[in-house]
Short mmCIF file of C-alpha atoms in Angstrom, two decimals:
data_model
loop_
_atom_site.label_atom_id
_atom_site.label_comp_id
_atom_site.label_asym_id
_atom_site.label_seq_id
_atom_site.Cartn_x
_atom_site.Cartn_y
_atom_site.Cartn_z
CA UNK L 1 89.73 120.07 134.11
CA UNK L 2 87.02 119.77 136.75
CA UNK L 3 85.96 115.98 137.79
CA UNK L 4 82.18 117.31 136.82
CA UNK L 5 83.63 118.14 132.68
CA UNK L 6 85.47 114.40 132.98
CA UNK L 7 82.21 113.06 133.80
CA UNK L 8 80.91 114.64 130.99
CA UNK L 9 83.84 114.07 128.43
CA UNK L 10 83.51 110.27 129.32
CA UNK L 11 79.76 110.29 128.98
CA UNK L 12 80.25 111.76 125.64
CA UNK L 13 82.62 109.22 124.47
CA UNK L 14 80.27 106.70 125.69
CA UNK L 15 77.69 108.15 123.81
CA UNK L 16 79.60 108.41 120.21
CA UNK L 17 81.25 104.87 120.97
CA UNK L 18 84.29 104.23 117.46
CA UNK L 19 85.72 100.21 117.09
CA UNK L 20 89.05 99.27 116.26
CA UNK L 21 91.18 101.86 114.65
CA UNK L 22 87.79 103.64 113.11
CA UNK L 23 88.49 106.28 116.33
CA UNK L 24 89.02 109.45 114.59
CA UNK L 25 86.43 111.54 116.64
CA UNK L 26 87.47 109.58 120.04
CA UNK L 27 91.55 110.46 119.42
CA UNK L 28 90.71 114.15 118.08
CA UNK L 29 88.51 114.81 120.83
CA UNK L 30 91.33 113.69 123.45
CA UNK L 31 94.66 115.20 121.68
CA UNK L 32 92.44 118.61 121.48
CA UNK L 33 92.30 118.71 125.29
CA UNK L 34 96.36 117.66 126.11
CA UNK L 35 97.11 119.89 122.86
CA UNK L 36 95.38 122.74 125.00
CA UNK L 37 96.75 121.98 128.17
CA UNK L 38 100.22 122.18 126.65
CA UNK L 39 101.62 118.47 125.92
CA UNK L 40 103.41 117.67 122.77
CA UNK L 41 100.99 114.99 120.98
CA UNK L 42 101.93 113.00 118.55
CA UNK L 43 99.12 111.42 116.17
CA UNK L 44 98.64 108.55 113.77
CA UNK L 45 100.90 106.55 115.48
CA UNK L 46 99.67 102.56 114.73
CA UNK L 47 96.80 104.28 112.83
CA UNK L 48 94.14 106.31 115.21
CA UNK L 49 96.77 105.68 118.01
CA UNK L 50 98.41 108.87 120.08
CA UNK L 51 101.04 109.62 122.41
CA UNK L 52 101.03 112.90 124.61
CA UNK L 53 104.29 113.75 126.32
CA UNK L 54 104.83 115.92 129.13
CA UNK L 55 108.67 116.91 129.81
CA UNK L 56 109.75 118.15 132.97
CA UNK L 57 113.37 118.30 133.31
CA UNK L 58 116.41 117.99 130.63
CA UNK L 59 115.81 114.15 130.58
CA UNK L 60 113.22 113.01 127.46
CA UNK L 61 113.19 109.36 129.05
CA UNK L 62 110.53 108.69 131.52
CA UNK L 63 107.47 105.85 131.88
CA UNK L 64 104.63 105.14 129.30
CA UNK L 65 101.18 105.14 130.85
CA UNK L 66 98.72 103.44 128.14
CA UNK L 67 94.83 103.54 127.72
CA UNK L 68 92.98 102.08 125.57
CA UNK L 69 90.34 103.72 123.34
CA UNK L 70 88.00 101.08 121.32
CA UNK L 71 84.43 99.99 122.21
CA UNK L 72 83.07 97.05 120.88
CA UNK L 73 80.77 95.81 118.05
CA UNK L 74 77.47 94.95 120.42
CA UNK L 75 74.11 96.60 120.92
CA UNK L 76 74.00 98.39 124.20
CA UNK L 77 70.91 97.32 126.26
CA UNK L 78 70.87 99.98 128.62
CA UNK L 79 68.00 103.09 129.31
CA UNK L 80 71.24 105.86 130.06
CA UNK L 81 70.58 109.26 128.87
CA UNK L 82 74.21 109.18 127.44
CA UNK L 83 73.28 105.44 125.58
CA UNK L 84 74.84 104.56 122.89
CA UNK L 85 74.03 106.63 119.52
CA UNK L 86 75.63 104.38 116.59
CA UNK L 87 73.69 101.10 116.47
CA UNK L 88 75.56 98.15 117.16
CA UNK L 89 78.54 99.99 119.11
CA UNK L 90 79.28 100.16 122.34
CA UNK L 91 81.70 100.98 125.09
CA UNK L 92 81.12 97.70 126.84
CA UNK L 93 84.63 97.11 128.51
CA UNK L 94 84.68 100.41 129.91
CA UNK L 95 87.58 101.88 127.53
CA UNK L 96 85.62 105.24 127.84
CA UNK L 97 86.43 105.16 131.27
CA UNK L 98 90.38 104.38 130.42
CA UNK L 99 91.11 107.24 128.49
CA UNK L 100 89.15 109.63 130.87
CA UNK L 101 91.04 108.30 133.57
CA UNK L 102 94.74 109.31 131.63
CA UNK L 103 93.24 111.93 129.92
CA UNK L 104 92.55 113.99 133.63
CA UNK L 105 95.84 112.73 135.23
CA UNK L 106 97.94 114.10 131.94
CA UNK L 107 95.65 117.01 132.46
CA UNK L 108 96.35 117.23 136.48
CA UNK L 109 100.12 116.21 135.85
CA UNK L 110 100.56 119.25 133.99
CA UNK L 111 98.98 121.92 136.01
CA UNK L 112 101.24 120.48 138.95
CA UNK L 113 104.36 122.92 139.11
CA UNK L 114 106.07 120.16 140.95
CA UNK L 115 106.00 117.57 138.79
CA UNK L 116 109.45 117.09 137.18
CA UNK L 117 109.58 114.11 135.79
CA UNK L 118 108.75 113.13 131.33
CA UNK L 119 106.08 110.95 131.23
CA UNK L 120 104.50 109.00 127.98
CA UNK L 121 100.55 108.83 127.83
CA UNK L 122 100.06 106.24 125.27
CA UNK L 123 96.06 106.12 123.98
CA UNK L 124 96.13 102.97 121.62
CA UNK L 125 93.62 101.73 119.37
CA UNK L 126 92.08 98.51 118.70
CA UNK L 127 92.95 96.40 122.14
CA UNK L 128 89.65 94.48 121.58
CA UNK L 129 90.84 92.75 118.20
CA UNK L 130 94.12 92.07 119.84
CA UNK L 131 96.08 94.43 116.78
CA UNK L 132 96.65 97.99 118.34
CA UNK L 133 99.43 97.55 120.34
CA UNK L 134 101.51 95.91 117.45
CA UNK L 135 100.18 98.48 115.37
CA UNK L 136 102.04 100.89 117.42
CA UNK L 137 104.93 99.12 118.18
CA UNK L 138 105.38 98.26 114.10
CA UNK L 139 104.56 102.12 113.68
CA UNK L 140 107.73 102.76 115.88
CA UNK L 141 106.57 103.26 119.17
CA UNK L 142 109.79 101.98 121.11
CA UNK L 143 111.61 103.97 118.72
CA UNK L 144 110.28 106.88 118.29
CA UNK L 145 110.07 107.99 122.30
CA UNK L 146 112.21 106.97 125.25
CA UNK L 147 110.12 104.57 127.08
CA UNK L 148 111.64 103.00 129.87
CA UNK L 149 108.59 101.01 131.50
CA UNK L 150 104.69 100.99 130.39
CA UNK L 151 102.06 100.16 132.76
CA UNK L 152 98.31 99.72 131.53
CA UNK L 153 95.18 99.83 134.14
CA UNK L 154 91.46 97.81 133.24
CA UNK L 155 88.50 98.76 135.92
CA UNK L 156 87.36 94.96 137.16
CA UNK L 157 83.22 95.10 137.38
CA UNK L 158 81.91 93.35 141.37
CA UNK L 159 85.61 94.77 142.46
CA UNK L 160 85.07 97.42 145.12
CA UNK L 161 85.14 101.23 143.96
CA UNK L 162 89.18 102.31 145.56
CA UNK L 163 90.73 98.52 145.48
CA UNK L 164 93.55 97.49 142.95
CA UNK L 165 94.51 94.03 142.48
CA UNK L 166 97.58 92.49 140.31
CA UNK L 167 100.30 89.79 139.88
CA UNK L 168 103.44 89.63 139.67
CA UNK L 169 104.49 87.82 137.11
CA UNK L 170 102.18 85.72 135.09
CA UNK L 171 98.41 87.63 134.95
CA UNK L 172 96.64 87.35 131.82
CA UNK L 173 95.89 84.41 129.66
CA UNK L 174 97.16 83.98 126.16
CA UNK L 175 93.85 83.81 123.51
CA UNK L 176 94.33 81.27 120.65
CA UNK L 177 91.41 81.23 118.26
CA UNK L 178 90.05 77.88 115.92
CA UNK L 179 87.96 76.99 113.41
CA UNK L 180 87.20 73.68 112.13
CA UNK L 181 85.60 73.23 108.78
CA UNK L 182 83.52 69.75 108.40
CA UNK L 183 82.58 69.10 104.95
CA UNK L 184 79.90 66.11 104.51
CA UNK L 185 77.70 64.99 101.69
CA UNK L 186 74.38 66.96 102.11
CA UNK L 187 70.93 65.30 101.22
CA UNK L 188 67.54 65.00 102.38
CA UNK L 189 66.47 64.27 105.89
CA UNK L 190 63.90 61.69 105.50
CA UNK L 191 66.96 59.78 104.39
CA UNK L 192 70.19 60.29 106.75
CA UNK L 193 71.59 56.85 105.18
CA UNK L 194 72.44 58.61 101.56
CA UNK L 195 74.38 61.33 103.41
CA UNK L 196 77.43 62.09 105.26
CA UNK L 197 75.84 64.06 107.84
CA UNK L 198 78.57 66.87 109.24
CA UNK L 199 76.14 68.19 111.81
CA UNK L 200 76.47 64.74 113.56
CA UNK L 201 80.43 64.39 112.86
CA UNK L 202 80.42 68.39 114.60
CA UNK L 203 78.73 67.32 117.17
CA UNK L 204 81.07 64.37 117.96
CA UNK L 205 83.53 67.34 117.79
CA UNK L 206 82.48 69.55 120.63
CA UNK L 207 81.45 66.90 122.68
CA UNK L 208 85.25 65.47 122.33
CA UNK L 209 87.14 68.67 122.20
CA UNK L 210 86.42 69.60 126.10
CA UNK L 211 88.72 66.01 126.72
CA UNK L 212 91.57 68.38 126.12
CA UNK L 213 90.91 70.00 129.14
CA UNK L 214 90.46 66.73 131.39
CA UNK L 215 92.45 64.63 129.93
CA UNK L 216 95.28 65.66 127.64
CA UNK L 217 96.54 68.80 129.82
CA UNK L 218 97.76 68.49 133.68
CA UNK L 219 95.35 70.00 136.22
CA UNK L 220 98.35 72.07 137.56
CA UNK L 221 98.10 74.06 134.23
CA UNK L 222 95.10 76.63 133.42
CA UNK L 223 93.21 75.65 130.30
CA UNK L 224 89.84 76.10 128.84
CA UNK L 225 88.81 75.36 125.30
CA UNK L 226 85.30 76.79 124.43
CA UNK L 227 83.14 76.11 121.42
CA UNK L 228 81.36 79.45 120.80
CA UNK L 229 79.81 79.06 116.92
CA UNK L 230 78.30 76.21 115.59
CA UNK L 231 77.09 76.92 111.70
CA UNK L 232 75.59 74.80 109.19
CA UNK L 233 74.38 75.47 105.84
CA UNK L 234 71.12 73.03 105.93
CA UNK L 235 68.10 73.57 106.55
CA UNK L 236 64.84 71.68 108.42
CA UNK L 237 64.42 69.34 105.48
CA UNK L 238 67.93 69.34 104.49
CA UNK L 239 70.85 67.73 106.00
CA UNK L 240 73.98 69.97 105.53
CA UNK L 241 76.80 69.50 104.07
CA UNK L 242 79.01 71.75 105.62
CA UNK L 243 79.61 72.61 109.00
CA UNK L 244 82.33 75.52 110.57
CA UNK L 245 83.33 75.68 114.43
CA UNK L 246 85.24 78.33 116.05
CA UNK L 247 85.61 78.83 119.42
CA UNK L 248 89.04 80.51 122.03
CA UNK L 249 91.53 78.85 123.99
CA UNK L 250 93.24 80.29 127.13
CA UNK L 251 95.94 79.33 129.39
CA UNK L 252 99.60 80.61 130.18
CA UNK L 253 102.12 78.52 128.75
CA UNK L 254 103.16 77.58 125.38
CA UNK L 255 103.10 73.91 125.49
CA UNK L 256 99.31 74.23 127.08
CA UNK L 257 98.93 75.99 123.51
CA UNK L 258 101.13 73.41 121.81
CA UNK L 259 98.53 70.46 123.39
CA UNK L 260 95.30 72.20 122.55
CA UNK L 261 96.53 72.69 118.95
CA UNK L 262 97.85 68.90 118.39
CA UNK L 263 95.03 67.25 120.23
CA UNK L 264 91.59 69.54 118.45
CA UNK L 265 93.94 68.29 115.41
CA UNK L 266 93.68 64.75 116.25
CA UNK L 267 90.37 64.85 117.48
CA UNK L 268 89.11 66.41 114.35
CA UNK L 269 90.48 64.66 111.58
CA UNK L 270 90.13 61.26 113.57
CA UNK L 271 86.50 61.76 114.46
CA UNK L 272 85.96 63.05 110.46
CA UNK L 273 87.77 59.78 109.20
CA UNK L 274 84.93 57.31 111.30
CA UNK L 275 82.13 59.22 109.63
CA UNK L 276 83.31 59.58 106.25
CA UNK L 277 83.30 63.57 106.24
CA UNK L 278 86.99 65.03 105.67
CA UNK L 279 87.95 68.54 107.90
CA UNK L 280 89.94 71.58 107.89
CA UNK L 281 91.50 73.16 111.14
CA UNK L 282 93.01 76.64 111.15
CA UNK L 283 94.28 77.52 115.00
CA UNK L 284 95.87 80.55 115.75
CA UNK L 285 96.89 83.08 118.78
CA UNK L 286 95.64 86.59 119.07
CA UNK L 287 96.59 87.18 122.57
CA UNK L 288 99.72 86.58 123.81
CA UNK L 289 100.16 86.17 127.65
CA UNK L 290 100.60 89.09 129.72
CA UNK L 291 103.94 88.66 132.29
CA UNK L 292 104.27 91.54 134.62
CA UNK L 293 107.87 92.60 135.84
CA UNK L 294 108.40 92.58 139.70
CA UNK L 295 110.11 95.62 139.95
CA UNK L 296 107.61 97.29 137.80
CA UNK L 297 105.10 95.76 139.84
CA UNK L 298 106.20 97.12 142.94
CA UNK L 299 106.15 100.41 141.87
CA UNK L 300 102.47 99.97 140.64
CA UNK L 301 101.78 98.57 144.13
CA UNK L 302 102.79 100.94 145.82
CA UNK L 303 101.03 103.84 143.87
CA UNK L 304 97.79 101.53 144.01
CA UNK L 305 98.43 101.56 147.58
CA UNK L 306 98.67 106.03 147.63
CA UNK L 307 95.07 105.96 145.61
CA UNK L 308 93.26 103.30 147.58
CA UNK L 309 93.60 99.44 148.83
CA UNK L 310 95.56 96.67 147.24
CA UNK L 311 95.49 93.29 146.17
CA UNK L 312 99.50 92.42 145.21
CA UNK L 313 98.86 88.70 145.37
CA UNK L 314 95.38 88.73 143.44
CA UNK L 315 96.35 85.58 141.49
CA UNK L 316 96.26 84.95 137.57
CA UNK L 317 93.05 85.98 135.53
CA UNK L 318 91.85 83.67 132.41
CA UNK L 319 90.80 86.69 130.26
CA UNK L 320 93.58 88.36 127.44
CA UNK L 321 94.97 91.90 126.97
CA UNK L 322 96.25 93.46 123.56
CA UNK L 323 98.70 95.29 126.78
CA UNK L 324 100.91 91.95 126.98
CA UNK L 325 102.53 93.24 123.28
CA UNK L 326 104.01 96.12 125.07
CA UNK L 327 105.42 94.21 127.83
CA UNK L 328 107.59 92.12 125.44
CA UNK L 329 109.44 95.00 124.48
CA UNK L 330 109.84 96.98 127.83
CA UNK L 331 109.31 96.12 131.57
CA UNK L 332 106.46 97.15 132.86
CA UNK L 333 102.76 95.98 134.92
CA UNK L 334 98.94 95.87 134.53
CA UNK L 335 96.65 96.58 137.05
CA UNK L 336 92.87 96.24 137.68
CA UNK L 337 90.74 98.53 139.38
CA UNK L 338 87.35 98.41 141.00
CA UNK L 339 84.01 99.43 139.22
CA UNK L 340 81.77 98.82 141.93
CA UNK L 341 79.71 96.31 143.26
CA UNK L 342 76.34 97.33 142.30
CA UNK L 343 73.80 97.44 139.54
CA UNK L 344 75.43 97.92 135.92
CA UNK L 345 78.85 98.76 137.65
CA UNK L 346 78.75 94.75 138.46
CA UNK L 347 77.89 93.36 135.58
CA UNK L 348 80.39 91.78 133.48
CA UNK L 349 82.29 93.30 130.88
CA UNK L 350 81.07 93.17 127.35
CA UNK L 351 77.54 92.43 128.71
CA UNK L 352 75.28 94.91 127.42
CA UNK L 353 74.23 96.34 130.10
CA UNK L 354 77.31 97.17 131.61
CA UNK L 355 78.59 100.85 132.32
CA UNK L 356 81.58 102.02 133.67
CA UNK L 357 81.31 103.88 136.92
CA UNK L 358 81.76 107.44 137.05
CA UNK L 359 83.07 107.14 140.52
CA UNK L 360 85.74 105.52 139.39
CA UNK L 361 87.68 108.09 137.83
CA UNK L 362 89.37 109.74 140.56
CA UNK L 363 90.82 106.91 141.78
CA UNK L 364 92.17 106.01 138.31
CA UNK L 365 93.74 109.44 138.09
CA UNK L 366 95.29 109.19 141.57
CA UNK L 367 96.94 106.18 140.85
CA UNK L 368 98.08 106.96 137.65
CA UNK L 369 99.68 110.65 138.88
CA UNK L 370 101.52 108.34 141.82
CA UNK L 371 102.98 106.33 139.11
CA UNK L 372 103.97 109.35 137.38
CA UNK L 373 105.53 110.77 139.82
CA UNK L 374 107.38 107.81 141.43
CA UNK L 375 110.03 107.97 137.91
#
């Protein structure tokens, strides 16, 4: 496949964005062209998820190269003539540009006569929720093919187009999720002194909650605790009676999680108690924290290094990856790859504006074919 019909296969995806494991046009689309090209696919596999091996040699065992597939739930606020065409989808995070990029280096892999190696492309569903890759892994993954290690790749938006960057070790943040439920005594509010006003007690809350940060956890350990929903049930004449606040948590280590938990627990129900209200606090972890392997890592170094410049010392990043499930149950790395510096190829990811760059692609295809072919 030519780099001008990937362009266009990744354009379309972007255009007909699917969430979570609703991806049946996104997986058929991509298992038609490996099916073609002569790969064994295998389908379904953690729901939408789909593995296409290519064996070269009398050996079935070889690496797992993964992409993910999943846009997101947002309106796209870009003018593209391949925008978005389902309201309230789109591929924000670039994930159109993932499977593109394994899709043409399964494709290039297996015109390549001498390529003898068996390599696993792994195109998973759902990474944004957190729930694809232990979809697959529940759905037999480890079991079902002979994976020896699994490397994933994210492009990195204001990174230059041809530069890699990863860790050994330690890269990506766990992602532990709360809510706190404040209920009060509602009333009206011309007068505050009948009520138990929640709103108040919430606020208390938030404004309390960031001590976790500076004062319960050391400054040698990465933590951030962010309030991202406030909602009440009152109204302009009505003081509520209910409040719920959610919000993430990141860091690296357990007992960073372990703190956040006990203190937003403390500092909840304490704060509650003064004002009269009472609270409920449900905490939990959705991302678990993504540890690269050194060897692994070296090999994905020095591929990165083959397909453009590299960054083996980047240094951890705070955000999560659904990716770090996989490398609990083989060795393996995670890289990141430049999107450009410029325009929408620079803008954040999940901001609605942001595309992923078309340039991009055949550097993601050269580095994944080096890590192919390195066994």
């Amino acid at each position: 496949m030519s780099e001008l019909d990937l362009v266009a296969f990744r354009r379309d995806l972007h255009a007909h964005p699917e969430t979570g494991f609703d991806l049946t046009r996104t997986s058929d689309a991509i298992a038609t062209e490996l099916e073609q090209a002569g790969l064994t696919v295998t389908r379904g596999i953690g729901g939408t998820g789909l593995v296409a091996t290519l064996t070269r040699g009398e050996s079935t065992a070889g690496v797992a190269l993964r992409a993910d597939m999943d846009a997101l739930p947002i309106e796209e606020a870009t003018n593209l003539s391949y925008r978005s065409r389902h309201p309230g989808q789109f591929h924000g995070c670039g994930h159109d540009g993932h499977s593109t990029m394994l899709l043409g280096a399964a494709l290039r892999l297996a015109h390549d006569p001498d390529f003898n190696q068996t390599v696993h492309f792994l195109f998973q569903p759902d990474e944004e929720n957190g729930t694809g890759a232990a979809a697959m892994i529940a759905d037999g993954l480890f079991d079902r093919f002979d994976i020896t290690r699994i490397y994933g790749l994210h492009n990195m938006p204001g990174m230059p187009l041809g530069h890699f960057a990863t860790e050994t070790g330690a890269f990506c943040a766990f992602e532990d999720n709360f809510e706190i439920r404040i209920t009060g005594r509602g009333g009206h509010a011309s007068m505050p002194e009948k009520a138990i006003d929640p709103i108040v007690t919430g606020a208390a809350i938030v404004s309390q909650l960031q001590t976790i940060t500076s004062r319960a956890v050391s400054a040698r350990d990465h933590c951030v605790v962010s309030v991202t929903n406030f909602e009440t049930d009152g109204a302009r004449n009505i003081l509520a009676s209910n409040v719920l606040i959610s919000g993430d948590c990141r860091g690296f280590d357990a007992h960073v999680s372990h703190t956040i938990e006990q203190r937003m627990r403390d500092i909840a129900s304490g704060i509650c108690a003064a004002q009269g209200a009472s609270c409920e606090v449900a905490y939990s972890t959705s991302f678990q924290p993504l540890v690269n392997d050194a060897d692994a890592t070296t090999l994905a170094v020095a591929a990165a290094g083959s397909a453009g410049s590299i960054d083996a010392q980047y240094g951890r990043v705070g955000f999560s990856e659904d990716f770090a499930a996989f490398l609990q149950h083989r060795p393996g790395a995670f890289m990141l790859m430049g999107n450009g510096t410029e325009g929408a190829h620079a803008m954040q990811l999940h901001n609605p504006g942001y595309d992923f760059n078309d340039d991009a692609i055949d550097h993601g295809i050269a580095y994944w074919c080096a890590l192919a072919r390195s066994g």
